[in-house]
PDB file of N, CA, C and O in Angstrom:
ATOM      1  N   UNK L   1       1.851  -9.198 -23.389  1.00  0.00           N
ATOM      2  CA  UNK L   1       1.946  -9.013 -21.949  1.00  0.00           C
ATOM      3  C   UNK L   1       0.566  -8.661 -21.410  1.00  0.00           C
ATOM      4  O   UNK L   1      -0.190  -7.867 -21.970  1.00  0.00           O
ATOM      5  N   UNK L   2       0.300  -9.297 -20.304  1.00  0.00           N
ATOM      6  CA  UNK L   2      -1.323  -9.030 -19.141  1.00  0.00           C
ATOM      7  C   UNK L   2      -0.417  -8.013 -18.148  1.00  0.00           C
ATOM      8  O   UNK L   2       0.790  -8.083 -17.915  1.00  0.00           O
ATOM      9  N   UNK L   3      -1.501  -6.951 -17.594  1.00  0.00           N
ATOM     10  CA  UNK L   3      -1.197  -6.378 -16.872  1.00  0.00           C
ATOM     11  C   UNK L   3      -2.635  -6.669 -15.797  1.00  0.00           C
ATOM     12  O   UNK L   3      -3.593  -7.322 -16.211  1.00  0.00           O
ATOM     13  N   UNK L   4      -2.591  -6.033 -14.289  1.00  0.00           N
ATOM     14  CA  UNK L   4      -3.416  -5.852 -14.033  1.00  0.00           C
ATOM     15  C   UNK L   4      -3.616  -4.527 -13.176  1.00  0.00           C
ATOM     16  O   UNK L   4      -2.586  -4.113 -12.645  1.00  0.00           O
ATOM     17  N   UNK L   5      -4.868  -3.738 -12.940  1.00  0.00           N
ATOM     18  CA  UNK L   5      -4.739  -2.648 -12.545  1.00  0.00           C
ATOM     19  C   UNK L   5      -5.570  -2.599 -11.195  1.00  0.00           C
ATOM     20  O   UNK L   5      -6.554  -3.334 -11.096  1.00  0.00           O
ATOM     21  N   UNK L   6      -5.162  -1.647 -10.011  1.00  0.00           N
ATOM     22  CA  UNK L   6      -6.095  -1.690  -8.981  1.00  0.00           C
ATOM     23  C   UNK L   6      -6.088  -0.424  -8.530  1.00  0.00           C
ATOM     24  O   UNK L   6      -5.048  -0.060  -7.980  1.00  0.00           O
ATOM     25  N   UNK L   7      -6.984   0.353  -8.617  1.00  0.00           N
ATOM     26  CA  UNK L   7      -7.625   1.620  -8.525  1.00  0.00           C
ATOM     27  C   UNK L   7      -7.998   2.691  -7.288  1.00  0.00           C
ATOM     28  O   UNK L   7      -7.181   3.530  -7.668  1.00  0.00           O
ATOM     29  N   UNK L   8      -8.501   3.217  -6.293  1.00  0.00           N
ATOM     30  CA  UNK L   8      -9.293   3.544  -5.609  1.00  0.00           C
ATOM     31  C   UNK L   8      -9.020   5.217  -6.174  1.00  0.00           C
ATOM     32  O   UNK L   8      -7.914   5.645  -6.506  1.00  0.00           O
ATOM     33  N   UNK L   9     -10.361   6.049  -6.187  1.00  0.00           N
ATOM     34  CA  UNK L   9     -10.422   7.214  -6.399  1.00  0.00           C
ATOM     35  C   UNK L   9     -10.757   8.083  -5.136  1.00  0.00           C
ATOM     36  O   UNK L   9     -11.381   7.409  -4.317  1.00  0.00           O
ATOM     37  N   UNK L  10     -10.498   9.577  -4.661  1.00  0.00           N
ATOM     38  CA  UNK L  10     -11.101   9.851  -3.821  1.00  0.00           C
ATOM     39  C   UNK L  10     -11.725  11.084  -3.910  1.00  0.00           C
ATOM     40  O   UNK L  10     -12.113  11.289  -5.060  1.00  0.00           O
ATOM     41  N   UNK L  11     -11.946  11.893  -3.216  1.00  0.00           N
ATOM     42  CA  UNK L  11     -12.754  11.878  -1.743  1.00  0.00           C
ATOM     43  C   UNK L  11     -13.644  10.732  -1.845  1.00  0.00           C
ATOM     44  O   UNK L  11     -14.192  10.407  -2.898  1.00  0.00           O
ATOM     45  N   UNK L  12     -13.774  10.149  -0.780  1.00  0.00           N
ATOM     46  CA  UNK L  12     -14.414   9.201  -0.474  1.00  0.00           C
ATOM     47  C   UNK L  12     -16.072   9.511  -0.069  1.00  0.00           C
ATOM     48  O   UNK L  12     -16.119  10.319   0.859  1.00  0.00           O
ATOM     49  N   UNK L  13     -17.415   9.075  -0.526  1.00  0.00           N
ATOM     50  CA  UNK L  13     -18.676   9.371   0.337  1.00  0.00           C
ATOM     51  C   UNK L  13     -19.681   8.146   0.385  1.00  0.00           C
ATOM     52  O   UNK L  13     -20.570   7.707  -0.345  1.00  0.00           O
ATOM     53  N   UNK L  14     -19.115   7.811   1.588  1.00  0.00           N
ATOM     54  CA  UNK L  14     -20.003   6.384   2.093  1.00  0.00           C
ATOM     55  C   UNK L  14     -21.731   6.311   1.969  1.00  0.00           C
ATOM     56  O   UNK L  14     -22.397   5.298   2.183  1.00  0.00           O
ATOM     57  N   UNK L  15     -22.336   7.839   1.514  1.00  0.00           N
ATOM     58  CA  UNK L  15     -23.755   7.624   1.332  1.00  0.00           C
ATOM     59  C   UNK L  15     -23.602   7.533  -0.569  1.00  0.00           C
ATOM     60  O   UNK L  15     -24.424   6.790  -1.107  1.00  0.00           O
ATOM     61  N   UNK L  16     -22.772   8.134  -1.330  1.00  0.00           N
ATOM     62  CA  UNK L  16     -23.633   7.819  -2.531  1.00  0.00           C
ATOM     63  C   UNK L  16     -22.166   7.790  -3.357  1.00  0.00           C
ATOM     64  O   UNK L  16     -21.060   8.109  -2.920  1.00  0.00           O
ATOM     65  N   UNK L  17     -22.500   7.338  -4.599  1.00  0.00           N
ATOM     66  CA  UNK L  17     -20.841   7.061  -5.179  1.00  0.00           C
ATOM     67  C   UNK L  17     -20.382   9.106  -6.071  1.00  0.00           C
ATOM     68  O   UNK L  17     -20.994   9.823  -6.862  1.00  0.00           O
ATOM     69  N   UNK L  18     -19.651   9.182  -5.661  1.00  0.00           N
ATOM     70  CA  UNK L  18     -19.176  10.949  -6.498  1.00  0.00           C
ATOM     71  C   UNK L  18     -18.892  10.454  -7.735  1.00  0.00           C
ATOM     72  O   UNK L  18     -18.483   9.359  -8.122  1.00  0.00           O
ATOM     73  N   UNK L  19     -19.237  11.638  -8.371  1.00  0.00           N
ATOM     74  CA  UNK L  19     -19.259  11.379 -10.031  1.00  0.00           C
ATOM     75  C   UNK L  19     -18.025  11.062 -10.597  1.00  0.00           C
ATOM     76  O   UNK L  19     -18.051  10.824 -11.805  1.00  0.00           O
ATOM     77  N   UNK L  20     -16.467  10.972  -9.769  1.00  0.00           N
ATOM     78  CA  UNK L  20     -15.497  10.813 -10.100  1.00  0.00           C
ATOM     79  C   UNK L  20     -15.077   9.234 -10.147  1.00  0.00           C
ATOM     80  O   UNK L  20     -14.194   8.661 -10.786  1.00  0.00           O
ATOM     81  N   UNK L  21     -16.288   8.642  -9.000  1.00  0.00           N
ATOM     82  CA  UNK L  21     -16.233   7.443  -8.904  1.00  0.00           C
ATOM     83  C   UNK L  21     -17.055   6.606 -10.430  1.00  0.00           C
ATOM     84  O   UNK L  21     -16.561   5.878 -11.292  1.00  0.00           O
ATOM     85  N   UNK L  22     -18.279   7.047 -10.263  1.00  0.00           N
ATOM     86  CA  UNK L  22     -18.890   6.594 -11.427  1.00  0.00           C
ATOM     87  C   UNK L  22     -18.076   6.623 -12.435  1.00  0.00           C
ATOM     88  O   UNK L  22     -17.745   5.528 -12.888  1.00  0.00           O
ATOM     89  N   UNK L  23     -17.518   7.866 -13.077  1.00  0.00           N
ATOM     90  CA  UNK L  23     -16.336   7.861 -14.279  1.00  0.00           C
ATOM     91  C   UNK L  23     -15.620   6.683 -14.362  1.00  0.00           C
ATOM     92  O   UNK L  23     -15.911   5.742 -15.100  1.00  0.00           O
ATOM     93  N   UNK L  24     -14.765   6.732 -13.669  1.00  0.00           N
ATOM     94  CA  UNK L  24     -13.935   5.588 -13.223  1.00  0.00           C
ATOM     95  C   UNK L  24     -14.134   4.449 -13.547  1.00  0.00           C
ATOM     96  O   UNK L  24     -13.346   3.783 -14.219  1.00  0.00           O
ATOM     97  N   UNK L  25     -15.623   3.917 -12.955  1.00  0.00           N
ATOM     98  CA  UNK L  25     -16.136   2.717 -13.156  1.00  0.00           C
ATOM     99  C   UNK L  25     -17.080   2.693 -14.217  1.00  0.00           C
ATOM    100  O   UNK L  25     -17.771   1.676 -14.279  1.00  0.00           O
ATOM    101  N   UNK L  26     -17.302   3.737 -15.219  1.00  0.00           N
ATOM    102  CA  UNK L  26     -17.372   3.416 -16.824  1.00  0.00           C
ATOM    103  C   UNK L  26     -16.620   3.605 -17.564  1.00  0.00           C
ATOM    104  O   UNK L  26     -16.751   3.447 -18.778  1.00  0.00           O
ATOM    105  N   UNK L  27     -15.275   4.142 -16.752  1.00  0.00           N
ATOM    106  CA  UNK L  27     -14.350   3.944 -17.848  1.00  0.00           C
ATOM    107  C   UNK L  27     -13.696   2.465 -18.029  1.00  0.00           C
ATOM    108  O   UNK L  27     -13.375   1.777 -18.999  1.00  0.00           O
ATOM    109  N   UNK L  28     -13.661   2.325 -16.697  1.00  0.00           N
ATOM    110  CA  UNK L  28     -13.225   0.652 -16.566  1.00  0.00           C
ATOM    111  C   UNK L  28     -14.227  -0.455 -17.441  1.00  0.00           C
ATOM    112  O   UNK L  28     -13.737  -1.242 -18.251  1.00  0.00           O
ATOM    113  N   UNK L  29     -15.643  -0.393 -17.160  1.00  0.00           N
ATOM    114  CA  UNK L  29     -16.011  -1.176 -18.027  1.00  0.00           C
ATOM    115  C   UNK L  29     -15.904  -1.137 -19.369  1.00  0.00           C
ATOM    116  O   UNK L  29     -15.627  -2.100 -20.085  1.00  0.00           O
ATOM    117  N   UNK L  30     -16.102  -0.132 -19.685  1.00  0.00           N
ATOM    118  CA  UNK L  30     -16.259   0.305 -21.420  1.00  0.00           C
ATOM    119  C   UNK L  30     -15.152  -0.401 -22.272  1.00  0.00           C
ATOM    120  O   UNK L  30     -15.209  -0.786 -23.440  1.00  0.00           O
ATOM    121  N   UNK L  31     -13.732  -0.489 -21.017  1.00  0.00           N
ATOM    122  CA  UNK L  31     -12.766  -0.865 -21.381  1.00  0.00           C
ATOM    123  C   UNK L  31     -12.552  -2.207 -22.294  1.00  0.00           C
ATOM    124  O   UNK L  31     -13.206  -3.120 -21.789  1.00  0.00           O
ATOM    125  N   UNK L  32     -11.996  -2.546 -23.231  1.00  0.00           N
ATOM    126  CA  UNK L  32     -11.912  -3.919 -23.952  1.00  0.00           C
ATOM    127  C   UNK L  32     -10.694  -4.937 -22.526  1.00  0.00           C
ATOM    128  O   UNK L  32      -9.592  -5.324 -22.915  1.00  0.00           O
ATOM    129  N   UNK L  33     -11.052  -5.161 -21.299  1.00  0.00           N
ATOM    130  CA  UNK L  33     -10.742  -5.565 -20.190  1.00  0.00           C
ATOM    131  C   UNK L  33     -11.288  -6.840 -19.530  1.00  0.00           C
ATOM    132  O   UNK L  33     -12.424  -6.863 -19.056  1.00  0.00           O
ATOM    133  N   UNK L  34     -10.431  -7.947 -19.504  1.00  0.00           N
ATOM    134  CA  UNK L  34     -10.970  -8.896 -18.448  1.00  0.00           C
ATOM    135  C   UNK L  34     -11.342  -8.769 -16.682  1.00  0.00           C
ATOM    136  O   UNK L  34     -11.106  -7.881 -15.863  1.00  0.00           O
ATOM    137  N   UNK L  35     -11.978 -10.010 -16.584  1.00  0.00           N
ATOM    138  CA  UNK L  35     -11.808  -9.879 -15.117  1.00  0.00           C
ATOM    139  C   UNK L  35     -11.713  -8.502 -14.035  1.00  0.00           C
ATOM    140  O   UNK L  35     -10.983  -8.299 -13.065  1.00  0.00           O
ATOM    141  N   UNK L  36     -13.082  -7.455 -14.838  1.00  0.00           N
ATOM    142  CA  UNK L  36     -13.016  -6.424 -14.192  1.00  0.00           C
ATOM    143  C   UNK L  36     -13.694  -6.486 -12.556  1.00  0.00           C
ATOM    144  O   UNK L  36     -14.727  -7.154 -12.505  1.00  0.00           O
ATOM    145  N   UNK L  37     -13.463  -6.174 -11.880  1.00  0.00           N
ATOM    146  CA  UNK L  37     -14.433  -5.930 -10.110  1.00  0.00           C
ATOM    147  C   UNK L  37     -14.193  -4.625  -9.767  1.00  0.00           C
ATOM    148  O   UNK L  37     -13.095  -4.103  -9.571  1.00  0.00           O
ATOM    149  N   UNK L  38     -15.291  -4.124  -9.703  1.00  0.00           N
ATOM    150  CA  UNK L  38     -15.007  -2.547  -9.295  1.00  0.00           C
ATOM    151  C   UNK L  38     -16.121  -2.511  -8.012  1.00  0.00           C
ATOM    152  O   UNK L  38     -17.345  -2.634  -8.053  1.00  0.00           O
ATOM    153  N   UNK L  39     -15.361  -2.328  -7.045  1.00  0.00           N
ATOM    154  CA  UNK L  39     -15.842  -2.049  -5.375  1.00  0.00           C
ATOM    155  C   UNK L  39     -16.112  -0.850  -4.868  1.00  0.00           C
ATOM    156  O   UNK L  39     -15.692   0.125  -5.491  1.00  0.00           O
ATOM    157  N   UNK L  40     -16.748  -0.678  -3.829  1.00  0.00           N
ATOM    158  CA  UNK L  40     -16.720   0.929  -2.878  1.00  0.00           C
ATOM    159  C   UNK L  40     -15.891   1.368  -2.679  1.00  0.00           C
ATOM    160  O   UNK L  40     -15.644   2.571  -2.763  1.00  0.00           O
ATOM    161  N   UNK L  41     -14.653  -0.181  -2.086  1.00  0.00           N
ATOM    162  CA  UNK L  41     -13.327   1.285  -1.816  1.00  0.00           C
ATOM    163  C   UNK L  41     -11.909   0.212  -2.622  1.00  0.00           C
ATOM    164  O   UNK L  41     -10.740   0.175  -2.238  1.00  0.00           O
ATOM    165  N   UNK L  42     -12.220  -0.177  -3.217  1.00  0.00           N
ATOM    166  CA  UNK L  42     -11.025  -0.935  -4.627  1.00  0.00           C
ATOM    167  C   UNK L  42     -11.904  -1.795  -5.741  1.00  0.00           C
ATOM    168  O   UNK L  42     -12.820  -2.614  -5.673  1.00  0.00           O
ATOM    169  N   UNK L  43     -11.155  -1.187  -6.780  1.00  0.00           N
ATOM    170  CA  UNK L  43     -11.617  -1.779  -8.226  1.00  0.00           C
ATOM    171  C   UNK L  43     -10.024  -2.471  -8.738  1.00  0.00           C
ATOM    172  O   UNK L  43      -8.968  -1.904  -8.458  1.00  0.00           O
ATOM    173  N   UNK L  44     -10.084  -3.635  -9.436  1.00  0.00           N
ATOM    174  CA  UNK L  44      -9.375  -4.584 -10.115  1.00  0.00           C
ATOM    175  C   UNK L  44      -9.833  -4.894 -11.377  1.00  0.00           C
ATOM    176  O   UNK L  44     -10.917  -5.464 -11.502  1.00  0.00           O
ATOM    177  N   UNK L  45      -8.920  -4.491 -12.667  1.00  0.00           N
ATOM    178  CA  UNK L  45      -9.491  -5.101 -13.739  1.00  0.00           C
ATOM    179  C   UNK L  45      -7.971  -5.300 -14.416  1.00  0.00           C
ATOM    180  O   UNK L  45      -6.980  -4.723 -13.969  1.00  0.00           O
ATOM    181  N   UNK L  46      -7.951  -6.015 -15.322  1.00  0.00           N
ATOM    182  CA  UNK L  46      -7.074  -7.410 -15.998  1.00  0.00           C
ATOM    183  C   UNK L  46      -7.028  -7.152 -17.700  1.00  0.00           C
ATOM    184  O   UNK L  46      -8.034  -6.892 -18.361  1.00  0.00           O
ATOM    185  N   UNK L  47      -6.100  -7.238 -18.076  1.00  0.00           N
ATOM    186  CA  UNK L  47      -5.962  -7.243 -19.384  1.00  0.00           C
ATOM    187  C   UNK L  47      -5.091  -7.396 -20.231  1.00  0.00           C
ATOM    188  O   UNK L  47      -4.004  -7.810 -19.830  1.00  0.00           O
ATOM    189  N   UNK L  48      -5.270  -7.117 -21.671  1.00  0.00           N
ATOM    190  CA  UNK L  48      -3.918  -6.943 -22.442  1.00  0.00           C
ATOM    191  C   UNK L  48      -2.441  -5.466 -22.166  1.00  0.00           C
ATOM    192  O   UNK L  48      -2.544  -4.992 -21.034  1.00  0.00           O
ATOM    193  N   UNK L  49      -2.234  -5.352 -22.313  1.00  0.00           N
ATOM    194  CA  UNK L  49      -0.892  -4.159 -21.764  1.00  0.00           C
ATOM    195  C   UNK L  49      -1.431  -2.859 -22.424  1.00  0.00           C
ATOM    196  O   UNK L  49      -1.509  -1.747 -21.903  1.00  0.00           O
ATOM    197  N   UNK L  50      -1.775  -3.220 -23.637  1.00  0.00           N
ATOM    198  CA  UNK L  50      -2.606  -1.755 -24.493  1.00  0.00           C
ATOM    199  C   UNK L  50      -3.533  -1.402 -23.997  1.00  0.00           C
ATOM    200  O   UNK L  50      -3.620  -0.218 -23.672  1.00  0.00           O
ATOM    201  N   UNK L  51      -4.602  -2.326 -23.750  1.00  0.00           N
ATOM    202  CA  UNK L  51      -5.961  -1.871 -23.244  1.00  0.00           C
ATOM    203  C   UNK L  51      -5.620  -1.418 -22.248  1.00  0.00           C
ATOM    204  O   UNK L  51      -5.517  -0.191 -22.277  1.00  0.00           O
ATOM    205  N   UNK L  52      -5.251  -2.166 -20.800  1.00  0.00           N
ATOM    206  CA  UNK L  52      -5.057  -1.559 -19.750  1.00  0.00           C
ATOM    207  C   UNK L  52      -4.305   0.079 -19.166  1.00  0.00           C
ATOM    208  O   UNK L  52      -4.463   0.814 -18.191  1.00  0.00           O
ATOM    209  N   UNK L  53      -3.598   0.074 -20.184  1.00  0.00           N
ATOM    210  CA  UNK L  53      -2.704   1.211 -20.192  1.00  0.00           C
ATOM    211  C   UNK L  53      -3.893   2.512 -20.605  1.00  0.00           C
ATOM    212  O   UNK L  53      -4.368   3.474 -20.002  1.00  0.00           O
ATOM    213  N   UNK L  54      -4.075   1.779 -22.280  1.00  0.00           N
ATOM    214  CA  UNK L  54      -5.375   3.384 -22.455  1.00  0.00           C
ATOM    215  C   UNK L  54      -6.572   3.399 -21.676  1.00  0.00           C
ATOM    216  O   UNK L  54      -7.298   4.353 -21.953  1.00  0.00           O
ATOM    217  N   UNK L  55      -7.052   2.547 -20.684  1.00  0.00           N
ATOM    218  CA  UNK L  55      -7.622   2.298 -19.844  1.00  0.00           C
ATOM    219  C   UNK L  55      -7.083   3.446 -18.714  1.00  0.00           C
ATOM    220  O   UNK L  55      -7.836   4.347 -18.346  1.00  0.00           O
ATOM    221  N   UNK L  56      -5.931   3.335 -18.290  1.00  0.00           N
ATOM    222  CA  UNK L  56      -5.321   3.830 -17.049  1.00  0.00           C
ATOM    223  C   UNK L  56      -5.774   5.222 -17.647  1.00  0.00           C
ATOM    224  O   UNK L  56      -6.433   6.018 -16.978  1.00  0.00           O
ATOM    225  N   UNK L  57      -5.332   5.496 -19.109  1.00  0.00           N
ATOM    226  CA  UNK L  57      -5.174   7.197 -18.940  1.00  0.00           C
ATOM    227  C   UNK L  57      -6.228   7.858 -19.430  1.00  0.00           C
ATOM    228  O   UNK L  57      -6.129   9.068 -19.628  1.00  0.00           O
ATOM    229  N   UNK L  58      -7.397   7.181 -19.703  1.00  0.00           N
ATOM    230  CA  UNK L  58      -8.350   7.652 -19.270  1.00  0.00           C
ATOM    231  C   UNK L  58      -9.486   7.936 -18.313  1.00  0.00           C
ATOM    232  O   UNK L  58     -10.456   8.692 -18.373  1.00  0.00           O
ATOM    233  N   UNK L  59      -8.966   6.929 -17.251  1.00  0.00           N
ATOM    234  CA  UNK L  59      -9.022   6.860 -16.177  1.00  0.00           C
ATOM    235  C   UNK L  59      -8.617   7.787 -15.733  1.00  0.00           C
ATOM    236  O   UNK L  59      -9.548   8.392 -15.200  1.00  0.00           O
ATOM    237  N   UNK L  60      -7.374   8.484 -15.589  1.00  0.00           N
ATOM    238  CA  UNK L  60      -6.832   9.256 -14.762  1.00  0.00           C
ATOM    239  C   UNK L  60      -7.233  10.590 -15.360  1.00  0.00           C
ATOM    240  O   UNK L  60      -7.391  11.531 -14.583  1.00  0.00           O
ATOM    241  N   UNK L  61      -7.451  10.809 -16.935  1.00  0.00           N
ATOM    242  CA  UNK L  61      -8.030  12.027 -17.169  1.00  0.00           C
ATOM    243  C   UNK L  61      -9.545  12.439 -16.533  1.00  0.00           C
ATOM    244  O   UNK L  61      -9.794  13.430 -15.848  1.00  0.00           O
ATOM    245  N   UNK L  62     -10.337  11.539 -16.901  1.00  0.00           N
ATOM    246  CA  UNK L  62     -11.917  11.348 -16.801  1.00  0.00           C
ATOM    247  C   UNK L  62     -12.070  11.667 -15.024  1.00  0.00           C
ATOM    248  O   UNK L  62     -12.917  12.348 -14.446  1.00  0.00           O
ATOM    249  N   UNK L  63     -11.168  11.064 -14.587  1.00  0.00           N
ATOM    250  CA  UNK L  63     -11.484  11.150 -12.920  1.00  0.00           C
ATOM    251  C   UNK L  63     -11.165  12.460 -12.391  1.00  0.00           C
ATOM    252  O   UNK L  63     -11.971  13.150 -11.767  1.00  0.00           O
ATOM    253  N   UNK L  64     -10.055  12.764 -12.636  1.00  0.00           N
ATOM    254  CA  UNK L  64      -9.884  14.001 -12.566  1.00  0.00           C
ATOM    255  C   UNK L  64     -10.884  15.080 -13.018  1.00  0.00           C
ATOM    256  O   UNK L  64     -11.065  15.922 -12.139  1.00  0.00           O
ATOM    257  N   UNK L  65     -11.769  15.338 -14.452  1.00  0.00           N
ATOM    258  CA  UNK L  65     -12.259  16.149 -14.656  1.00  0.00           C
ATOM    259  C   UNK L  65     -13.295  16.112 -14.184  1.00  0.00           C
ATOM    260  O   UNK L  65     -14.125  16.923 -14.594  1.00  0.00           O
ATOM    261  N   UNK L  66     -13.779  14.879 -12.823  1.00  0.00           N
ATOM    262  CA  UNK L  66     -14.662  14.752 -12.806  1.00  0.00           C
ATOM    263  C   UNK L  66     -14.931  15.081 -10.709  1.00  0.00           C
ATOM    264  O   UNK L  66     -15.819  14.849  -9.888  1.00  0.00           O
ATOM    265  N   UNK L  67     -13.956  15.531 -10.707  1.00  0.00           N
ATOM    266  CA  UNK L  67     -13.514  16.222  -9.010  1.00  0.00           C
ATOM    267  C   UNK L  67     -12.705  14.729  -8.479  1.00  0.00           C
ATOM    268  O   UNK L  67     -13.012  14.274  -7.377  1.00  0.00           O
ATOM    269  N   UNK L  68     -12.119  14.330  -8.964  1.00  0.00           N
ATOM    270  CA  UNK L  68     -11.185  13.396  -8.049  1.00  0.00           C
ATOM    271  C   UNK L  68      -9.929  14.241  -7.437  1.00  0.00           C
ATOM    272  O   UNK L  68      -9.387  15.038  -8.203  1.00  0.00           O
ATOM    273  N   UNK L  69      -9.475  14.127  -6.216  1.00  0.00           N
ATOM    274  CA  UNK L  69      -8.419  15.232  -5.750  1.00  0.00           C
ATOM    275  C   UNK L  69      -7.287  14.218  -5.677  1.00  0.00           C
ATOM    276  O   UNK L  69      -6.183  14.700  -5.935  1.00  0.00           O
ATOM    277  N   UNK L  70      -7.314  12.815  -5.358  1.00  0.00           N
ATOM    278  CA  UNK L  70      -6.489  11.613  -5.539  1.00  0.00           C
ATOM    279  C   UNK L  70      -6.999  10.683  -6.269  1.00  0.00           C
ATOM    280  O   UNK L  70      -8.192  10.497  -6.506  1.00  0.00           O
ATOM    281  N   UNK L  71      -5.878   9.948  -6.719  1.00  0.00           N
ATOM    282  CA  UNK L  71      -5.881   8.861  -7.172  1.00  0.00           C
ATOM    283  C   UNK L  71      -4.929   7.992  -7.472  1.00  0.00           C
ATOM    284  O   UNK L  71      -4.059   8.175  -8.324  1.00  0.00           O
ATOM    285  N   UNK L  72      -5.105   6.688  -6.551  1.00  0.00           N
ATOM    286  CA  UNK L  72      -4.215   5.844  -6.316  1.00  0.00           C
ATOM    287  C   UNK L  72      -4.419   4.102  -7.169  1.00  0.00           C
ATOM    288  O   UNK L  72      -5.396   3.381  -7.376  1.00  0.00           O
ATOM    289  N   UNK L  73      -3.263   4.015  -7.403  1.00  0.00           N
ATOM    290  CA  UNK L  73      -3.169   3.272  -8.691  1.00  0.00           C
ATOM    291  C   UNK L  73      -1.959   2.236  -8.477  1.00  0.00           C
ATOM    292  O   UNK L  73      -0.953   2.595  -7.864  1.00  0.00           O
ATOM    293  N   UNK L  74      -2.104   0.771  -9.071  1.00  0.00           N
ATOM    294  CA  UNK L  74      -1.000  -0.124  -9.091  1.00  0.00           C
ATOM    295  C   UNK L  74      -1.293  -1.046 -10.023  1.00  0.00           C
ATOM    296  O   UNK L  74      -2.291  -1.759  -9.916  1.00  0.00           O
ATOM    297  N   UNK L  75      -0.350  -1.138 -11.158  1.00  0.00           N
ATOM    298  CA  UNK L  75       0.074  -1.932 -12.273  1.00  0.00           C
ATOM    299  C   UNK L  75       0.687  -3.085 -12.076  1.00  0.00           C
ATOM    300  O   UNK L  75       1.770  -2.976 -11.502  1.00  0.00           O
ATOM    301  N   UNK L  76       0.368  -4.118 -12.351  1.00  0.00           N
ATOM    302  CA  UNK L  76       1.354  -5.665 -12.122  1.00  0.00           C
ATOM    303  C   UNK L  76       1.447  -6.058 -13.545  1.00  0.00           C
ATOM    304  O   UNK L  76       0.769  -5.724 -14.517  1.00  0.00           O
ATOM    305  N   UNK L  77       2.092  -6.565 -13.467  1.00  0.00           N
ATOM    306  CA  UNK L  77       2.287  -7.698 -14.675  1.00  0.00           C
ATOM    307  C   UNK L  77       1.739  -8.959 -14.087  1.00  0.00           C
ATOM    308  O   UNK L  77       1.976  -9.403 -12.963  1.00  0.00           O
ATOM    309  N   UNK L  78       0.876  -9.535 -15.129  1.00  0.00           N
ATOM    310  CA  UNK L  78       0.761 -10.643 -14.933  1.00  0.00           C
ATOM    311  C   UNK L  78       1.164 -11.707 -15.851  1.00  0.00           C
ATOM    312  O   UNK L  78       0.947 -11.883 -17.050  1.00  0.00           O
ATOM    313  N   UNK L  79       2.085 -12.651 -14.592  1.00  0.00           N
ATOM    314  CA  UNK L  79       2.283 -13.561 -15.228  1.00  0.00           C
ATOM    315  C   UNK L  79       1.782 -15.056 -15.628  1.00  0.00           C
ATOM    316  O   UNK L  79       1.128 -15.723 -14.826  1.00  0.00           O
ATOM    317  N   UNK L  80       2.147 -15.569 -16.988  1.00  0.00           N
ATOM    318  CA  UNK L  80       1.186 -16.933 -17.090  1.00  0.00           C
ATOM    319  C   UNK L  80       1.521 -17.852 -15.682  1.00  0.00           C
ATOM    320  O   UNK L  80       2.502 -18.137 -14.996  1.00  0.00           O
ATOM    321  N   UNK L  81       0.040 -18.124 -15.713  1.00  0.00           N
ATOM    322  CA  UNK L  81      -0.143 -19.434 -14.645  1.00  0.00           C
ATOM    323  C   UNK L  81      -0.503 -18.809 -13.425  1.00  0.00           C
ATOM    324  O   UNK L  81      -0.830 -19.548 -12.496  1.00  0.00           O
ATOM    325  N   UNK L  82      -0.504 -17.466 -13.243  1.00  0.00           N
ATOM    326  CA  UNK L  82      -0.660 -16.792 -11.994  1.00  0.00           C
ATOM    327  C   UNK L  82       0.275 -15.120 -11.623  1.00  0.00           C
ATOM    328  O   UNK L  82       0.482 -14.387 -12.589  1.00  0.00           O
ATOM    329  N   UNK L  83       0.626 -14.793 -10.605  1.00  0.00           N
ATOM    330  CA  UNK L  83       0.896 -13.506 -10.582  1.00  0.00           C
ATOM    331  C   UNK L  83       2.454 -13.501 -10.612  1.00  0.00           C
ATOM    332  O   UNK L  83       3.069 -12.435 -10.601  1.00  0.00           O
TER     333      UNK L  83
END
């Protein structure tokens, strides 16, 4: 099974990225993850169901320890040929 994940962390600061953001977006890459895009205000990355998953929860640990006060999150399945 592909899942795919779409992210945004917050507090939000339009002059520089918060260290909760950076986390985030090395945890996402580091990830064994396709088709990652990680944006200012949404990140999307693609994968197998394992990766993505230990992906998510370190994501959600790492961001957190890293001053995230939210974090908003959505899992799809993806299916062959498209969504």
């Amino acid at each position: 099974m592909r899942l795919r994940v779409e992210f945004t962390t917050e507090p939000f600061d339009l002059d520089e990225a918060p260290a909760h953001a950076v986390v985030a977006r090395e945890v996402i890459e580091a990830a064994e993850l396709d088709a990652v895009d990680v944006g200012p205000f949404g990140n999307t990355a693609e994968g197998a169901a394992d990766a993505v998953l230990g992906a998510v929860d370190a994501l959600l640990r790492k961001s957190l320890d890293a001053g995230a006060t939210r974090i908003s999150l959505q899992v799809n399945v993806v299916r062959e040929g498209g969504n």
